[in-house]
Coordinates of C-alpha atoms and ligand atoms in Angstrom, one line a residue:
X924 CA 40.2 102.0 8.1
X925 CA 41.0 102.5 4.4
X926 CA 38.2 101.3 2.1
X927 CA 39.1 98.3 0.0
X928 CA 40.0 98.8 -3.7
X929 CA 37.2 98.5 -6.2
X930 CA 37.1 95.1 -8.1
X931 CA 40.4 94.6 -9.9
X932 CA 40.8 93.3 -13.3
X933 CA 43.7 91.0 -14.1
X934 CA 45.6 93.9 -15.7
X935 CA 44.9 96.7 -13.2
X936 CA 48.3 98.1 -12.2
X937 CA 48.6 98.1 -8.4
X938 CA 52.2 99.2 -8.0
X939 CA 54.7 100.7 -10.4
X940 CA 58.3 101.7 -9.7
X941 CA 61.9 101.8 -10.7
X942 CA 64.4 99.3 -9.3
X943 CA 68.0 98.5 -9.8
X944 CA 69.4 95.0 -9.9
X945 CA 71.7 92.8 -7.8
X946 CA 74.6 93.1 -8.1
X947 CA 74.2 96.9 -8.3
X948 CA 76.1 97.2 -11.6
X949 CA 73.4 95.4 -13.5
X950 CA 70.5 96.9 -15.5
X951 CA 67.7 99.0 -14.2
X952 CA 64.0 98.0 -14.5
X953 CA 60.5 99.4 -14.4
X954 CA 58.3 97.0 -12.4
X955 CA 54.6 96.9 -12.5
X956 CA 52.5 94.7 -10.2
X957 CA 49.0 93.6 -11.3
X958 CA 46.7 91.1 -9.6
X959 CA 48.0 88.3 -11.8
X960 CA 51.6 89.1 -12.7
X961 CA 54.8 91.1 -12.2
X962 CA 55.8 92.9 -15.4
X963 CA 59.5 93.6 -15.7
X964 CA 60.8 96.0 -18.3
X965 CA 64.5 96.9 -18.7
X966 CA 65.1 100.7 -18.7
X967 CA 68.9 100.8 -18.8
X968 CA 71.5 100.4 -20.3
X969 CA 69.1 100.0 -23.3
X970 CA 65.3 99.9 -23.1
X971 CA 63.9 96.7 -24.5
X972 CA 61.8 97.2 -27.7
X973 CA 60.0 93.9 -26.9
X974 CA 60.4 92.8 -23.2
X975 CA 61.9 89.3 -23.0
X976 CA 61.2 87.1 -20.0
X977 CA 59.6 90.2 -18.4
X978 CA 56.4 88.7 -17.3
X979 CA 56.3 86.7 -14.0
X980 CA 52.8 85.1 -13.6
X981 CA 52.0 85.1 -9.8
X982 CA 50.8 81.5 -10.2
X983 CA 54.5 80.7 -10.6
X984 CA 55.6 82.6 -7.5
X985 CA 56.0 80.9 -4.2
X986 CA 56.8 83.9 -2.0
X987 CA 59.2 86.8 -1.5
X988 CA 61.4 88.5 1.1
X989 CA 63.3 91.8 1.6
X990 CA 67.0 91.8 2.2
X991 CA 69.7 94.2 3.4
X992 CA 73.3 94.6 2.3
X993 CA 76.0 93.6 4.8
X994 CA 77.9 96.7 3.8
X995 CA 76.8 99.6 6.1
X996 CA 77.6 102.1 3.3
X997 CA 74.9 100.5 1.0
X998 CA 71.6 102.4 1.7
X999 CA 69.7 100.2 -0.8
X1000 CA 67.1 97.5 0.2
X1001 CA 66.6 94.4 -1.8
X1002 CA 63.4 92.6 -2.9
X1003 CA 63.8 88.9 -3.7
X1004 CA 61.0 87.0 -5.5
X1005 CA 61.0 83.2 -5.7
X1006 CA 59.7 81.9 -8.9
X1007 CA 59.2 78.5 -10.5
X1008 CA 59.0 79.1 -14.3
X1009 CA 58.8 76.2 -16.7
X1010 CA 61.9 75.4 -18.6
X1011 CA 62.3 74.6 -22.2
X1012 CA 61.6 70.9 -21.6
X1013 CA 58.5 71.8 -19.6
X1014 CA 59.7 71.0 -16.1
X1015 CA 59.8 73.8 -13.4
X1016 CA 63.0 75.2 -12.1
X1017 CA 63.5 77.5 -9.2
X1018 CA 64.7 81.0 -10.1
X1019 CA 65.2 84.0 -7.7
X1020 CA 64.6 87.5 -9.1
X1021 CA 66.2 90.2 -7.0
X1022 CA 65.6 93.9 -7.3
X1023 CA 67.4 96.8 -5.6
X1024 CA 65.2 99.6 -4.1
X1025 CA 67.7 102.5 -4.2
X1026 CA 65.8 105.6 -5.2
X1027 CA 65.7 107.2 -1.7
X1028 CA 68.6 108.6 0.2
X1029 CA 68.3 106.4 3.4
X1030 CA 68.1 102.7 4.0
X1031 CA 64.9 103.1 6.0
X1032 CA 63.1 104.7 3.1
X1033 CA 64.3 102.1 0.6
X1034 CA 63.4 99.4 3.0
X1035 CA 59.8 100.8 3.3
X1036 CA 59.5 100.7 -0.5
X1037 CA 60.8 97.1 -0.8
X1038 CA 58.4 96.0 2.0
X1039 CA 55.5 97.8 0.3
X1040 CA 56.1 95.6 -2.8
X1041 CA 56.7 92.4 -0.8
X1042 CA 53.5 93.0 1.3
X1043 CA 51.5 93.7 -1.8
X1044 CA 52.8 90.5 -3.5
X1045 CA 52.1 88.4 -0.4
X1046 CA 48.6 89.8 -0.1
X1047 CA 47.9 88.8 -3.7
X1048 CA 49.4 85.3 -3.1
X1049 CA 47.3 84.8 0.0
X1050 CA 44.1 86.3 -1.5
X1051 CA 44.0 89.2 1.0
X1052 CA 42.5 92.5 0.0
X1053 CA 44.8 95.5 -0.6
X1054 CA 43.7 98.9 0.9
X1055 CA 42.6 101.5 -1.5
X1056 CA 44.7 104.5 -0.3
X1057 CA 48.1 103.0 -1.1
X1058 CA 49.1 102.5 2.5
X1059 CA 50.7 99.0 2.2
X1060 CA 52.7 98.0 5.2
X1061 CA 53.6 94.5 6.6
X1062 CA 51.0 94.9 9.3
X1063 CA 48.4 94.1 6.6
X1064 CA 49.5 90.5 6.7
X1065 CA 47.9 88.2 9.3
X1066 CA 50.1 85.6 11.0
X1067 CA 51.3 82.8 8.8
X1068 CA 49.0 79.8 8.4
X1069 CA 50.2 76.9 10.5
X1070 CA 50.3 73.6 8.6
X1071 CA 50.8 70.1 9.9
X1072 CA 52.7 68.2 7.2
X1073 CA 52.6 64.4 7.3
X1074 CA 55.0 62.5 5.1
X1075 CA 54.9 58.8 4.4
X1076 CA 58.6 58.0 3.6
X1077 CA 57.5 54.8 1.7
X1078 CA 55.0 56.6 -0.5
X1079 CA 55.4 55.9 -4.2
X1080 CA 58.9 54.9 -5.1
X1081 CA 60.2 55.8 -1.7
X1082 CA 61.1 59.3 -2.8
X1083 CA 58.5 61.1 -0.6
X1084 CA 61.0 62.2 2.1
X1085 CA 63.7 63.3 -0.4
X1086 CA 61.2 65.3 -2.5
X1087 CA 59.8 66.8 0.6
X1088 CA 63.2 68.0 1.8
X1089 CA 64.4 69.1 -1.6
X1090 CA 61.3 70.7 -3.0
X1091 CA 58.4 71.1 -0.6
X1092 CA 60.1 72.5 2.5
X1093 CA 62.1 75.2 0.6
X1094 CA 59.0 76.3 -1.3
X1095 CA 56.6 76.6 1.6
X1096 CA 59.4 78.3 3.6
X1097 CA 59.7 80.9 0.8
X1098 CA 55.9 81.3 1.1
X1099 CA 56.3 82.2 4.8
X1100 CA 54.0 79.3 5.8
X1101 CA 54.5 78.0 9.3
X1102 CA 54.7 74.3 9.5
X1103 CA 55.6 71.2 11.4
X1104 CA 56.8 68.1 9.6
X1105 CA 56.2 64.6 10.8
X1106 CA 57.2 61.3 9.2
X1107 CA 54.7 58.5 9.5
X1108 CA 56.2 55.4 11.1
X1109 CA 53.6 52.8 10.1
X1110 CA 50.3 52.3 8.6
X1111 CA 47.5 54.2 10.5
X1112 CA 50.1 56.4 12.3
X1113 CA 48.6 59.5 10.6
X1114 CA 45.1 58.3 11.5
X1115 CA 46.1 58.1 15.1
X1116 CA 47.9 61.4 15.1
X1117 CA 45.0 63.5 13.8
X1118 CA 42.8 61.9 16.4
X1119 CA 44.9 63.5 19.1
X1120 CA 45.7 67.0 17.7
X1121 CA 44.3 70.2 19.1
X1122 CA 42.2 71.5 16.2
X1123 CA 42.7 75.2 17.1
X1124 CA 46.5 74.9 16.7
X1125 CA 46.4 74.2 13.0
X1126 CA 45.1 75.9 9.9
X1127 CA 45.5 72.8 7.7
X1128 CA 46.8 69.2 7.5
X1129 CA 48.8 68.3 4.4
X1130 CA 49.7 64.8 3.4
X1131 CA 52.8 64.1 1.4
X1132 CA 52.4 60.7 -0.1
X1133 CA 49.7 59.1 -2.3
X1134 CA 46.0 59.1 -1.8
X1135 CA 46.2 56.5 0.9
X1136 CA 47.7 58.9 3.5
X1137 CA 44.9 61.4 3.0
X1138 CA 42.4 58.6 3.4
X1139 CA 43.9 57.9 6.8
X1140 CA 43.7 61.5 7.8
X1141 CA 40.1 62.1 6.8
X1142 CA 39.0 58.9 8.5
X1143 CA 41.0 59.8 11.6
X1144 CA 39.3 63.2 11.8
X1145 CA 35.8 61.6 11.3
X1146 CA 36.6 59.1 14.1
X1147 CA 36.9 61.9 16.7
X1148 CA 34.0 62.6 19.1
X1149 CA 34.1 66.2 17.8
X1150 CA 34.0 64.9 14.1
X1151 CA 31.7 67.7 13.0
X1152 CA 34.3 70.4 13.7
X1153 CA 37.3 68.1 12.9
X1154 CA 36.2 67.2 9.4
X1155 CA 36.1 70.9 8.5
X1156 CA 39.9 71.1 9.1
X1157 CA 41.3 72.1 5.7
X1158 CA 43.3 69.2 4.2
X1159 CA 45.7 69.3 1.3
X1160 CA 47.7 66.8 -0.7
X1161 CA 51.2 67.0 -2.1
X1162 CA 51.6 64.1 -4.5
X1163 CA 54.6 61.7 -3.7
X1164 CA 52.8 58.4 -4.0
X1165 CA 52.1 56.0 -6.8
X1166 CA 48.4 56.8 -6.8
X1167 CA 48.0 60.6 -6.9
X1168 CA 44.4 61.0 -8.2
X1169 CA 43.3 63.9 -6.0
X1170 CA 46.4 65.8 -6.8
X1171 CA 45.7 65.4 -10.5
X1172 CA 42.3 66.9 -9.9
X1173 CA 43.8 69.8 -7.8
X1174 CA 46.3 70.4 -10.6
X1175 CA 43.5 70.7 -13.2
X1176 CA 41.4 72.9 -10.9
X1177 CA 44.4 75.2 -10.5
X1178 CA 44.6 75.7 -14.3
X1179 CA 47.9 73.9 -14.8
X1180 CA 48.6 71.5 -17.7
X1181 CA 48.3 67.8 -16.8
X1182 CA 51.4 66.7 -15.0
X1183 CA 52.9 63.6 -13.3
X1184 CA 55.8 63.0 -11.0
X1185 CA 57.9 65.9 -9.8
X1186 CA 56.1 68.4 -12.1
X1187 CA 52.8 67.5 -10.4
X1188 CA 54.4 67.9 -7.0
X1189 CA 55.8 71.4 -7.9
X1190 CA 52.4 72.5 -9.3
X1191 CA 50.6 71.4 -6.2
X1192 CA 53.2 72.9 -3.9
X1193 CA 52.8 76.2 -5.7
X1194 CA 49.0 76.0 -5.3
X1195 CA 49.5 75.4 -1.6
X1196 CA 51.6 78.6 -1.3
X1197 CA 48.5 80.5 -2.6
X1198 CA 45.3 80.5 -0.5
X1199 CA 42.1 78.9 -1.8
X1200 CA 39.9 76.1 -0.7
X1201 CA 36.8 74.2 -1.8
X1202 CA 34.2 72.1 0.1
X1203 CA 35.1 68.4 -0.5
X1204 CA 32.4 65.8 -1.0
X1205 CA 32.9 62.6 1.0
X1206 CA 31.4 59.2 0.5
X1207 CA 30.3 57.3 3.5
X1208 CA 30.9 53.6 2.7
X1209 CA 29.4 50.7 4.6
X1210 CA 31.0 47.3 4.2
X1211 CA 29.4 43.9 4.6
X1212 CA 30.5 43.6 8.3
X1213 CA 28.8 47.0 9.0
X1214 CA 32.1 48.8 9.3
X1215 CA 31.9 52.3 7.9
X1216 CA 34.7 54.3 6.3
X1217 CA 34.8 57.6 4.4
X1218 CA 36.1 58.0 0.9
X1219 CA 37.1 61.1 -0.9
X1220 CA 38.0 59.3 -4.1
X1221 CA 36.6 56.0 -5.3
X1222 CA 35.0 52.6 -4.6
X1223 CA 36.2 50.1 -7.2
X1224 CA 35.4 46.5 -8.1
X1225 CA 36.7 44.4 -11.0
X1226 CA 39.4 45.5 -13.4
X1227 CA 40.4 48.8 -11.6
X1228 CA 40.7 47.2 -8.1
X1229 CA 42.4 44.1 -9.5
X1230 CA 45.1 46.3 -11.2
X1231 CA 45.5 48.5 -8.1
X1232 CA 46.1 45.6 -5.7
X1233 CA 48.0 43.3 -8.0
X1234 CA 50.4 46.0 -9.1
X1235 CA 51.5 46.6 -5.5
X1236 CA 54.5 44.4 -6.2
X1237 CA 55.6 46.8 -8.9
X1238 CA 55.6 49.8 -6.4
X1239 CA 59.2 50.6 -7.3
X1240 CA 57.9 51.9 -10.7
X1241 CA 55.8 54.7 -9.2
X1242 CA 52.6 55.4 -11.0
X1243 CA 53.9 53.4 -14.0
X1244 CA 52.9 50.3 -11.9
X1245 CA 49.3 50.9 -13.0
X1246 CA 50.3 51.0 -16.7
X1247 CA 52.1 47.7 -16.3
X1248 CA 49.3 46.2 -14.1
X1249 CA 46.7 47.2 -16.8
X1250 CA 48.6 45.5 -19.5
X1251 CA 49.1 42.3 -17.4
X1252 CA 45.5 42.3 -16.3
X1253 CA 44.2 42.7 -19.9
X1254 CA 45.9 39.4 -20.7
X1255 CA 43.7 37.6 -18.2
X1256 CA 40.5 39.6 -18.5
X1257 CA 37.8 38.5 -16.0
X1258 CA 34.1 39.3 -15.7
X1259 CA 32.2 39.4 -12.4
X1260 CA 28.5 39.0 -12.0
X1261 CA 27.0 41.6 -9.7
X1262 CA 24.1 43.9 -9.0
X1263 CA 24.5 47.6 -9.0
X1264 CA 21.7 49.8 -7.6
X1265 CA 21.8 53.5 -7.3
X1266 CA 19.7 56.5 -6.3
X1267 CA 19.9 58.6 -9.4
X1268 CA 20.8 62.3 -9.2
X1269 CA 19.3 65.0 -11.4
X1270 CA 21.0 66.4 -14.5
X1271 CA 21.4 70.0 -15.5
X1272 CA 21.0 70.5 -19.3
X1273 CA 22.8 73.9 -19.2
X1274 CA 26.2 72.5 -18.5
X1275 CA 26.0 69.4 -20.6
X1276 CA 29.4 70.1 -22.4
X1277 CA 32.0 67.7 -20.9
X1278 CA 35.6 68.8 -20.7
X1279 CA 36.8 66.5 -23.4
X1280 CA 40.2 66.3 -24.9
X1281 CA 42.4 67.3 -22.0
X1282 CA 46.1 67.8 -23.0
X1283 CA 48.2 64.8 -22.2
X1284 CA 50.6 64.5 -19.3
X1285 CA 54.0 63.1 -20.1
X1286 CA 53.7 59.4 -19.1
X1287 CA 55.6 58.5 -15.9
X1288 CA 56.8 55.4 -17.7
X1289 CA 59.1 57.5 -19.8
X1290 CA 59.8 60.2 -17.2
X1291 CA 63.3 60.4 -15.8
X1292 CA 62.8 61.6 -12.3
X1293 CA 66.1 63.0 -11.4
X1294 CA 65.8 65.1 -8.2
X1295 CA 66.7 68.7 -8.8
X1296 CA 69.4 70.7 -7.0
X1297 CA 68.8 71.2 -3.3
X1298 CA 68.1 74.9 -2.7
X1299 CA 69.5 76.0 0.6
X1300 CA 66.9 76.5 3.2
X1301 CA 65.9 80.0 4.1
X1302 CA 64.3 79.1 7.4
X1303 CA 61.9 76.4 8.5
X1304 CA 59.7 77.5 11.3
X1305 CA 59.1 74.4 13.4
X1306 CA 57.2 76.1 16.2
X1307 CA 55.5 73.0 17.6
X1308 CA 57.2 70.4 19.8
X1309 CA 55.2 67.5 18.3
X1310 CA 57.7 67.1 15.5
X1311 CA 59.5 63.8 15.4
X1312 CA 61.6 65.0 12.5
X1313 CA 64.5 62.6 12.3
X1314 CA 66.8 65.3 10.8
X1315 CA 69.1 67.1 13.1
X1316 CA 67.1 70.3 13.8
X1317 CA 70.3 72.4 13.4
X1318 CA 69.7 71.8 9.7
X1319 CA 66.6 74.0 9.9
X1320 CA 67.6 77.2 11.6
X1321 CA 64.6 78.4 13.7
X1322 CA 63.2 81.8 13.1
X1323 CA 59.7 83.3 13.0
X1324 CA 58.8 84.9 9.7
X1325 CA 58.4 88.2 11.4
X1326 CA 61.7 88.0 13.2
X1327 CA 63.6 91.3 13.5
X1328 CA 67.0 89.6 13.4
X1329 CA 68.5 89.2 10.0
X1330 CA 68.7 85.5 9.0
X1331 CA 71.4 84.1 6.8
X1332 CA 70.8 84.9 3.2
X1333 CA 69.3 81.8 1.4
X1334 CA 70.4 82.1 -2.2
X1335 CA 70.6 85.3 -4.0
X1336 CA 71.5 85.2 -7.7
X1337 CA 74.2 82.8 -6.9
X1338 CA 74.3 83.4 -3.2
X1339 CA 76.8 86.0 -2.2
X1340 CA 77.4 86.7 1.5
X1341 CA 76.9 90.5 1.1
X1342 CA 73.1 90.6 1.7
X1343 CA 71.0 89.4 4.6
X1344 CA 67.3 88.6 4.9
X1345 CA 65.4 91.5 6.4
X1346 CA 61.8 90.4 6.2
X1347 CA 60.0 87.4 4.8
X1348 CA 56.5 88.3 4.1
X1349 CA 54.4 87.6 7.2
X1350 CA 53.4 89.6 10.3
X1351 CA 52.0 88.7 13.6
X1352 CA 48.5 90.0 13.4
X1353 CA 45.6 87.5 14.1
X1354 CA 44.5 85.4 11.2
X1355 CA 41.6 86.9 9.2
X1356 CA 39.0 84.8 7.3
X1357 CA 40.1 83.4 4.0
X1358 CA 38.6 85.8 1.4
X1359 CA 38.8 83.0 -1.2
X1360 CA 36.5 80.7 0.8
X1361 CA 33.7 80.1 -1.6
X1362 CA 30.1 80.7 -0.7
X1363 CA 27.9 77.7 -0.1
X1364 CA 26.9 75.9 -3.3
X1365 CA 24.0 77.8 -5.0
X1366 CA 20.5 76.5 -5.5
X1367 CA 20.2 74.1 -8.4
X1368 CA 18.9 75.2 -11.7
X1369 CA 16.1 73.6 -13.7
X1370 CA 16.7 69.8 -13.2
X1371 CA 15.9 66.8 -15.2
X1372 CA 15.7 63.2 -13.9
X1373 CA 18.9 61.2 -14.5
X1374 CA 19.1 58.3 -16.9
X1375 CA 21.7 55.7 -17.5
X1376 CA 23.8 57.1 -20.4
X1377 CA 25.8 54.7 -22.5
X1378 CA 28.9 56.0 -24.2
X1379 CA 27.9 59.6 -23.8
X1380 CA 27.8 62.1 -21.0
X1381 CA 25.1 64.1 -19.3
X1382 CA 26.2 66.7 -16.8
X1383 CA 24.8 66.6 -13.4
X1384 CA 23.8 69.5 -11.2
X1385 CA 24.7 69.9 -7.6
X1386 CA 21.0 69.3 -6.8
X1387 CA 20.3 68.8 -3.1
X1388 CA 18.7 65.8 -1.5
X1389 CA 16.5 66.3 1.5
X1390 CA 18.3 66.9 4.8
X1391 CA 18.5 63.9 7.1
X1392 CA 15.7 63.5 9.5
X1393 CA 16.7 63.2 13.2
X1394 CA 15.8 59.5 13.4
X1395 CA 17.3 58.5 10.0
X1396 CA 17.6 54.8 9.3
X1397 CA 21.2 53.8 8.7
X1398 CA 22.5 56.1 11.4
X1399 CA 25.0 53.3 12.1
X1400 CA 27.8 55.1 13.7
X1401 CA 28.3 57.5 16.6
X1402 CA 30.9 59.4 14.6
X1403 CA 30.3 60.9 11.2
X1404 CA 27.0 62.0 9.6
X1405 CA 24.1 59.5 9.4
X1406 CA 23.4 57.8 6.0
X1407 CA 19.7 58.8 5.8
X1408 CA 19.4 57.6 2.2
X1409 CA 20.5 54.0 2.9
X1410 CA 18.5 51.2 4.5
X1411 CA 20.6 48.6 6.3
X1412 CA 22.7 46.4 3.9
X1413 CA 20.5 43.4 3.0
X1414 CA 17.2 45.3 3.5
X1415 CA 15.2 46.1 0.3
X1416 CA 15.9 49.4 -1.3
X1417 CA 13.3 52.1 -1.3
X1418 CA 11.4 53.1 -4.4
X1419 CA 13.2 55.4 -6.9
X1420 CA 16.4 53.3 -7.0
X1421 CA 17.7 51.9 -10.4
X1422 CA 19.1 48.3 -10.4
X1423 CA 21.3 46.6 -13.0
X1424 CA 22.2 42.9 -12.8
X1425 CA 25.0 42.1 -15.2
X1426 CA 28.3 40.5 -15.9
X1427 CA 30.7 43.4 -15.3
X1428 CA 34.3 43.9 -16.2
X1429 CA 34.5 46.8 -13.8
X1430 CA 32.4 49.1 -11.6
X1431 CA 33.8 52.4 -10.4
X1432 CA 32.2 54.9 -8.2
X1433 CA 34.2 58.1 -8.2
X1434 CA 33.8 61.5 -6.5
X1435 CA 36.4 63.9 -8.0
X1436 CA 37.4 63.9 -11.7
X1437 CA 40.6 61.9 -11.5
X1438 CA 41.2 58.2 -10.9
X1439 CA 45.0 58.7 -11.2
X1440 CA 47.3 61.7 -11.8
X1441 CA 46.8 61.3 -15.5
X1442 CA 43.5 59.4 -15.6
X1443 CA 40.4 61.6 -15.9
X1444 CA 37.6 59.1 -15.2
X1445 CA 34.8 61.7 -14.7
X1446 CA 36.0 64.8 -16.6
X1447 CA 33.1 67.0 -15.5
X1448 CA 33.2 66.1 -11.8
X1449 CA 33.9 68.8 -9.2
X1450 CA 35.2 68.5 -5.7
X1451 CA 31.8 69.7 -4.4
X1452 CA 29.2 68.7 -7.0
X1453 CA 27.4 66.6 -4.4
X1454 CA 27.4 63.6 -6.7
X1455 CA 29.0 60.2 -7.0
X1456 CA 29.8 59.4 -10.6
X1457 CA 29.2 55.7 -11.4
X1458 CA 31.0 54.2 -14.4
X1459 CA 30.8 50.6 -15.4
X1460 CA 32.0 48.3 -18.2
X1461 CA 29.9 45.3 -19.1
X1462 CA 31.2 41.9 -20.1
X1463 CA 31.6 41.3 -23.8
X1464 CA 34.1 44.1 -24.3
X1465 CA 37.2 43.2 -26.4
X1466 CA 40.6 43.7 -24.9
X1467 CA 41.4 46.2 -27.6
X1468 CA 38.4 48.3 -26.8
X1469 CA 39.2 48.2 -23.0
X1470 CA 42.7 49.4 -23.8
X1471 CA 41.3 52.2 -26.0
X1472 CA 39.1 53.3 -23.1
X1473 CA 42.0 53.5 -20.7
X1474 CA 44.2 55.4 -23.2
X1475 CA 41.3 57.8 -23.9
X1476 CA 40.9 58.3 -20.2
X1477 CA 44.2 60.1 -20.1
X1478 CA 42.4 62.9 -22.0
X1479 CA 39.1 62.4 -20.3
X1480 CA 37.7 61.5 -23.7
X1481 CA 36.7 57.8 -23.1
X1482 CA 33.0 58.6 -23.4
X1483 CA 33.6 59.6 -27.0
X1484 CA 35.1 56.3 -28.0
X1485 CA 31.6 54.9 -28.7
X1486 CA 32.0 51.8 -26.6
X1487 CA 28.6 50.1 -26.2
X1488 CA 29.7 48.3 -23.0
X1489 CA 30.5 51.6 -21.1
X1490 CA 27.8 52.9 -18.8
X1491 CA 27.6 56.0 -16.7
X1492 CA 25.2 57.6 -14.2
X1493 CA 25.4 60.1 -11.4
X1494 CA 23.9 59.3 -8.0
X1495 CA 23.5 60.4 -4.4
X1496 CA 23.9 56.8 -3.1
X1497 CA 24.6 53.3 -4.4
X1498 CA 24.7 49.7 -3.4
X1499 CA 27.0 47.1 -5.0
X1500 CA 26.3 43.4 -4.5
X1501 CA 28.9 41.1 -5.9
X1502 CA 27.4 37.7 -7.0
X1503 CA 30.8 36.2 -7.9
X1504 CA 32.2 34.6 -4.8
X1505 CA 35.8 36.0 -5.1
X1506 CA 37.1 39.4 -6.1
X1507 CA 38.8 42.5 -4.9
X1508 CA 37.1 45.7 -3.6
X1509 CA 39.0 48.9 -2.9
X1510 CA 38.0 52.2 -1.2
X1511 CA 40.4 55.0 -2.2
X1512 CA 42.9 52.4 -3.5
X1513 CA 43.0 50.5 -0.2
X1514 CA 41.7 46.9 -0.2
X1515 CA 38.6 46.3 2.0
X1516 CA 36.6 43.2 2.9
X1517 CA 34.9 41.6 -0.1
X1518 CA 31.1 41.5 -0.2
X1519 CA 28.1 43.7 -0.5
X1520 CA 28.9 47.4 0.0
X1521 CA 26.8 50.6 -0.1
X1522 CA 27.6 54.2 0.1
X1523 CA 26.0 57.7 0.4
X1524 CA 27.6 60.9 -0.7
X1525 CA 27.8 63.7 1.9
X1526 CA 28.1 66.9 -0.1
X1527 CA 30.9 69.3 1.0
X1528 CA 31.5 67.5 4.3
X1529 CA 35.3 68.1 4.2
X1530 CA 37.4 71.1 3.1
X1531 CA 40.2 70.8 0.5
X1532 CA 43.1 73.2 0.1
X1533 CA 43.2 73.7 -3.7
X1534 CA 44.8 77.1 -4.2
X1535 CA 42.9 79.6 -6.4
X1536 CA 41.0 78.3 -9.4
X1537 CA 42.9 78.7 -12.6
X1538 CA 41.5 79.9 -15.9
X1539 CA 39.7 76.9 -17.6
X1540 CA 41.9 75.5 -20.3
X1541 CA 40.6 75.7 -23.8
X1542 CA 39.7 72.6 -25.7
X1543 CA 42.3 71.8 -28.3
Ligands
LIG2913 P1 51.0 55.1 -2.6 O1 50.2 55.9 -3.6 O2 52.5 55.1 -2.9 O3 50.4 53.8 -2.3 P2 49.8 56.0 -0.1 O4 49.8 57.3 0.4 O5 48.6 55.5 -0.8 O6 51.0 55.9 -1.2 O7 50.3 55.0 1.0 C1 50.3 53.6 0.9 C2 50.0 53.0 2.2 O8 51.1 53.2 3.1 C3 48.8 53.6 2.9 O9 48.0 52.5 3.3 C4 49.4 54.2 4.2 O10 48.5 54.0 5.3 C5 50.6 53.4 4.5 N1 51.6 54.1 5.3 C6 51.7 55.4 5.7 N2 52.8 55.6 6.4 C7 53.5 54.4 6.4 C8 54.8 54.0 6.9 N3 55.6 54.8 7.6 N4 55.1 52.7 6.7 C9 54.4 51.9 6.0 N5 53.2 52.2 5.5 C10 52.7 53.4 5.7
LIG2914 MG1 31.6 64.8 -6.6

């Protein structure tokens, strides 16, 4: 077998060649493929002094295919690349770039050249190594990953199904991903579905809704008798809900500018077309009744949970419901007496520079969300029979990505009937391990004990806690890991815990960075830092200051506001005991029974499909 290429830099040329255009009368181009971009330079009729629009970053490419002309006299083969560049107004638009491989005398030779380019592109998108000796053939590509897509048609403003049909399905078809699409019919439908699936049949489960549907899926997986294996199933999120916090964090991890609405969906869909995953921390939450659930996002009490639940009636506004809810709730600001105890985590001084000053996403309040044009579907491989897709299946012509039969041409620079699809970027070889799978978190560096920090940030390390002993107390469930750091609720806490008893405006325990698509509550948090980030606001804060905090949170700069009532700590576990008789508690935005609650973080228990990490954005 050919040795793999030596480590590539972003600008290493992998392929270089001359192509014509479609239609054939158009200009000729020199194409160069590097690990991060396709460089296009016009050669004829007039070479460009400065190439314009000649750089296609692979981060904006969903996939590619090769095509053949319907005319038997045309010996050229065609390479179509599906791109989603940002337009002048910032939103992404689909654009197909088609090139004509016509330097050889026969169609077979031209096709081999087009396939070489398409294979190399698909390998780069899927993070697969390219062989060193230049032998690039479609056999290099393993079979397409099989995804189970679950759509909540009532997610957000009720646009989830429409957006899925118009944007998600075309894009992941272009990526050559194999998928099955299921509409949820009721609350907990997704939870039940994932309890019954055969794990070996799927490479990932993707929820298309808000954070609530993924909450159902993760809890469903952890309720299975084989939970240890099930919870490792890679999960992904495509944001079509009103609360899209995890998608906001995925978008940031992928190196995209902050986005909301359709822009956020397109960014996350692009990331899904590229391989890449991270371990996902999950919080095991025990409620007053002893019920346990698993959270990937947050436990909230006070202002945040009040806004979340009371703004349900403004669901038609999408994520703007939270903005309106915040304004209304500010008018009747409450404080709640409670006790917050936590097991502090350690802090790493080396990384104590928070990611402040994130660029601002366009607010969804002002965003006009007109659905884009519906691109015709190339093919949509529904190769499982579990689909209860309510669409007539004839709308989705069946065809495996490696199918030798030419499929109807999707849309080719305006969509002429003269060219037919030849190959769409996936072979039938067995799936190989994901080369982008990160190695387990490294050992922690020099660590300092944590302290409560007020109005300023200290950055935690992913320091480990001792592994659970076999007879750990708090092992309160047959499914899911035992909470060895937690005594039963009501029993005294062990030494080493910190307790605060105060009047609080809010308490928020958050695992990833985002509380909403454009709310960065814990700017330095990572999916797998092994930490729960505790934020609280004490009573005595003015309405104006609380509003300032939430506005600053859009940039993740609320710790710079200098608010004396704002507190922050990182922890491995916490307990929250409300002393005010009435209030609202939420876990991942879903209301749960009100009363004492405690939780332990399980580092990297799940797996999140994130796409490859992007370059970290510079501070403005
Ligand atoms: P949003 O962010 O818009 O609230 P979520 O994904 O959080 O979107 O979903 C909201 C709630 O809808 C979740 O509790 C979920 O369980 C529930 N749900 C899922 N599918 C359906 C359905 N078909 N009908 C009604 N509710 C559903
Ligand atoms: Mg975390």
